[in-house]
Amino acid sequence: MGLLDDIRDGAIRCSSDIDGVLRQCLLLAAKLGHEPFRQWVESELNGYPDRASLPDYRIVPASIHFEVYSPGWTVKQLELSRFGGQVASR
């Protein structure tokens, strides 16, 4: 079986290791000499260098909820965005 067949089979098999499939894609990009494909695979494997280069499918809108407990009262499921910059880490 050829490299492209291996990549296709790995991509559709539920039990495949995605890192392994991406490494095969890296080999294919090198064989083809296709620099944009190689850069995309490298970014998927190792992370994108900055937020500006993130593809839209890597940005997932989400809100952060947390629970606060204090003696005498409980506030549950506050949304972090309601506090803006008022929340500090310790």
PDB file of C-alpha atoms in Angstrom:
ATOM      1  CA  MET A   1       0.000   0.000   0.000  1.00  0.00           C
ATOM      2  CA  GLY A   2       1.237   3.524  -0.736  1.00  0.00           C
ATOM      3  CA  LEU A   3       1.715   6.446   1.615  1.00  0.00           C
ATOM      4  CA  LEU A   4      -1.459   8.193   0.467  1.00  0.00           C
ATOM      5  CA  ASP A   5      -3.474   5.008   1.051  1.00  0.00           C
ATOM      6  CA  ASP A   6      -1.967   4.715   4.551  1.00  0.00           C
ATOM      7  CA  ILE A   7      -2.926   8.316   5.331  1.00  0.00           C
ATOM      8  CA  ARG A   8      -6.460   7.818   4.021  1.00  0.00           C
ATOM      9  CA  ASP A   9      -6.928   4.586   5.972  1.00  0.00           C
ATOM     10  CA  GLY A  10      -5.518   6.146   9.135  1.00  0.00           C
ATOM     11  CA  ALA A  11      -7.791   9.162   8.803  1.00  0.00           C
ATOM     12  CA  ILE A  12     -10.972   7.084   8.557  1.00  0.00           C
ATOM     13  CA  ARG A  13     -10.087   4.474  11.203  1.00  0.00           C
ATOM     14  CA  CYS A  14     -11.505   5.381  14.620  1.00  0.00           C
ATOM     15  CA  SER A  15      -8.619   3.741  16.464  1.00  0.00           C
ATOM     16  CA  SER A  16      -5.897   5.664  14.604  1.00  0.00           C
ATOM     17  CA  ASP A  17      -3.335   7.812  16.361  1.00  0.00           C
ATOM     18  CA  ILE A  18      -3.820  11.265  14.825  1.00  0.00           C
ATOM     19  CA  ASP A  19      -0.191  12.185  15.535  1.00  0.00           C
ATOM     20  CA  GLY A  20       0.897   9.191  13.482  1.00  0.00           C
ATOM     21  CA  VAL A  21      -1.357  10.200  10.600  1.00  0.00           C
ATOM     22  CA  LEU A  22      -0.006  13.758  10.737  1.00  0.00           C
ATOM     23  CA  ARG A  23       3.585  12.470  10.720  1.00  0.00           C
ATOM     24  CA  GLN A  24       2.735  10.497   7.582  1.00  0.00           C
ATOM     25  CA  CYS A  25       1.341  13.744   6.116  1.00  0.00           C
ATOM     26  CA  LEU A  26       4.647  15.413   6.969  1.00  0.00           C
ATOM     27  CA  LEU A  27       6.456  12.734   4.988  1.00  0.00           C
ATOM     28  CA  LEU A  28       4.060  13.239   2.067  1.00  0.00           C
ATOM     29  CA  ALA A  29       4.596  17.017   2.166  1.00  0.00           C
ATOM     30  CA  ALA A  30       8.362  16.471   2.030  1.00  0.00           C
ATOM     31  CA  LYS A  31       8.065  14.040  -0.884  1.00  0.00           C
ATOM     32  CA  LEU A  32       5.847  16.489  -2.769  1.00  0.00           C
ATOM     33  CA  GLY A  33       7.957  19.500  -1.835  1.00  0.00           C
ATOM     34  CA  HIS A  34       4.764  21.319  -0.803  1.00  0.00           C
ATOM     35  CA  GLU A  35       5.817  23.921   1.777  1.00  0.00           C
ATOM     36  CA  PRO A  36       2.318  25.246   2.761  1.00  0.00           C
ATOM     37  CA  PHE A  37       1.157  21.681   3.494  1.00  0.00           C
ATOM     38  CA  ARG A  38       4.340  20.995   5.499  1.00  0.00           C
ATOM     39  CA  GLN A  39       3.825  24.182   7.545  1.00  0.00           C
ATOM     40  CA  TRP A  40       0.186  23.294   8.246  1.00  0.00           C
ATOM     41  CA  VAL A  41       1.121  19.775   9.397  1.00  0.00           C
ATOM     42  CA  GLU A  42       3.955  21.155  11.583  1.00  0.00           C
ATOM     43  CA  SER A  43       1.527  23.604  13.190  1.00  0.00           C
ATOM     44  CA  GLU A  44      -1.045  20.884  13.827  1.00  0.00           C
ATOM     45  CA  LEU A  45       1.620  18.674  15.421  1.00  0.00           C
ATOM     46  CA  ASN A  46       3.507  21.300  17.431  1.00  0.00           C
ATOM     47  CA  GLY A  47       1.051  24.157  17.894  1.00  0.00           C
ATOM     48  CA  TYR A  48       0.517  27.403  16.066  1.00  0.00           C
ATOM     49  CA  PRO A  49       3.128  30.116  16.667  1.00  0.00           C
ATOM     50  CA  ASP A  50       0.608  32.886  17.420  1.00  0.00           C
ATOM     51  CA  ARG A  51      -3.124  33.523  17.628  1.00  0.00           C
ATOM     52  CA  ALA A  52      -3.137  35.341  14.278  1.00  0.00           C
ATOM     53  CA  SER A  53      -2.106  32.165  12.480  1.00  0.00           C
ATOM     54  CA  LEU A  54      -4.792  29.991  14.114  1.00  0.00           C
ATOM     55  CA  PRO A  55      -7.307  28.624  11.610  1.00  0.00           C
ATOM     56  CA  ASP A  56     -10.963  29.336  12.403  1.00  0.00           C
ATOM     57  CA  TYR A  57     -11.630  25.669  13.189  1.00  0.00           C
ATOM     58  CA  ARG A  58      -9.121  25.888  16.097  1.00  0.00           C
ATOM     59  CA  ILE A  59     -10.994  28.757  17.815  1.00  0.00           C
ATOM     60  CA  VAL A  60     -13.878  27.459  19.912  1.00  0.00           C
ATOM     61  CA  PRO A  61     -16.145  29.996  21.600  1.00  0.00           C
ATOM     62  CA  ALA A  62     -16.745  29.011  25.197  1.00  0.00           C
ATOM     63  CA  SER A  63     -17.573  30.568  28.516  1.00  0.00           C
ATOM     64  CA  ILE A  64     -15.910  29.666  31.785  1.00  0.00           C
ATOM     65  CA  HIS A  65     -18.136  28.944  34.765  1.00  0.00           C
ATOM     66  CA  PHE A  66     -16.959  28.411  38.309  1.00  0.00           C
ATOM     67  CA  GLU A  67     -18.361  27.842  41.763  1.00  0.00           C
ATOM     68  CA  VAL A  68     -17.550  29.978  44.787  1.00  0.00           C
ATOM     69  CA  TYR A  69     -17.888  28.721  48.334  1.00  0.00           C
ATOM     70  CA  SER A  70     -17.523  30.919  51.401  1.00  0.00           C
ATOM     71  CA  PRO A  71     -18.545  30.397  55.034  1.00  0.00           C
ATOM     72  CA  GLY A  72     -22.216  31.203  55.305  1.00  0.00           C
ATOM     73  CA  TRP A  73     -23.075  31.439  51.615  1.00  0.00           C
ATOM     74  CA  THR A  74     -22.681  29.654  48.339  1.00  0.00           C
ATOM     75  CA  VAL A  75     -22.812  31.123  44.860  1.00  0.00           C
ATOM     76  CA  LYS A  76     -22.873  28.561  42.108  1.00  0.00           C
ATOM     77  CA  GLN A  77     -21.973  28.692  38.438  1.00  0.00           C
ATOM     78  CA  LEU A  78     -20.832  32.254  37.941  1.00  0.00           C
ATOM     79  CA  GLU A  79     -19.723  33.159  34.451  1.00  0.00           C
ATOM     80  CA  LEU A  80     -16.159  34.489  34.456  1.00  0.00           C
ATOM     81  CA  SER A  81     -16.823  37.007  31.657  1.00  0.00           C
ATOM     82  CA  ARG A  82     -19.218  38.891  33.959  1.00  0.00           C
ATOM     83  CA  PHE A  83     -16.250  39.988  36.065  1.00  0.00           C
ATOM     84  CA  GLY A  84     -14.098  41.382  33.262  1.00  0.00           C
ATOM     85  CA  GLY A  85     -10.615  42.191  34.547  1.00  0.00           C
ATOM     86  CA  GLN A  86     -11.648  42.058  38.219  1.00  0.00           C
ATOM     87  CA  VAL A  87     -10.643  38.407  38.659  1.00  0.00           C
ATOM     88  CA  ALA A  88      -7.016  37.912  39.628  1.00  0.00           C
ATOM     89  CA  SER A  89      -5.033  34.735  40.035  1.00  0.00           C
ATOM     90  CA  ARG A  90      -3.125  33.884  43.167  1.00  0.00           C
TER      91      ARG A  90
END
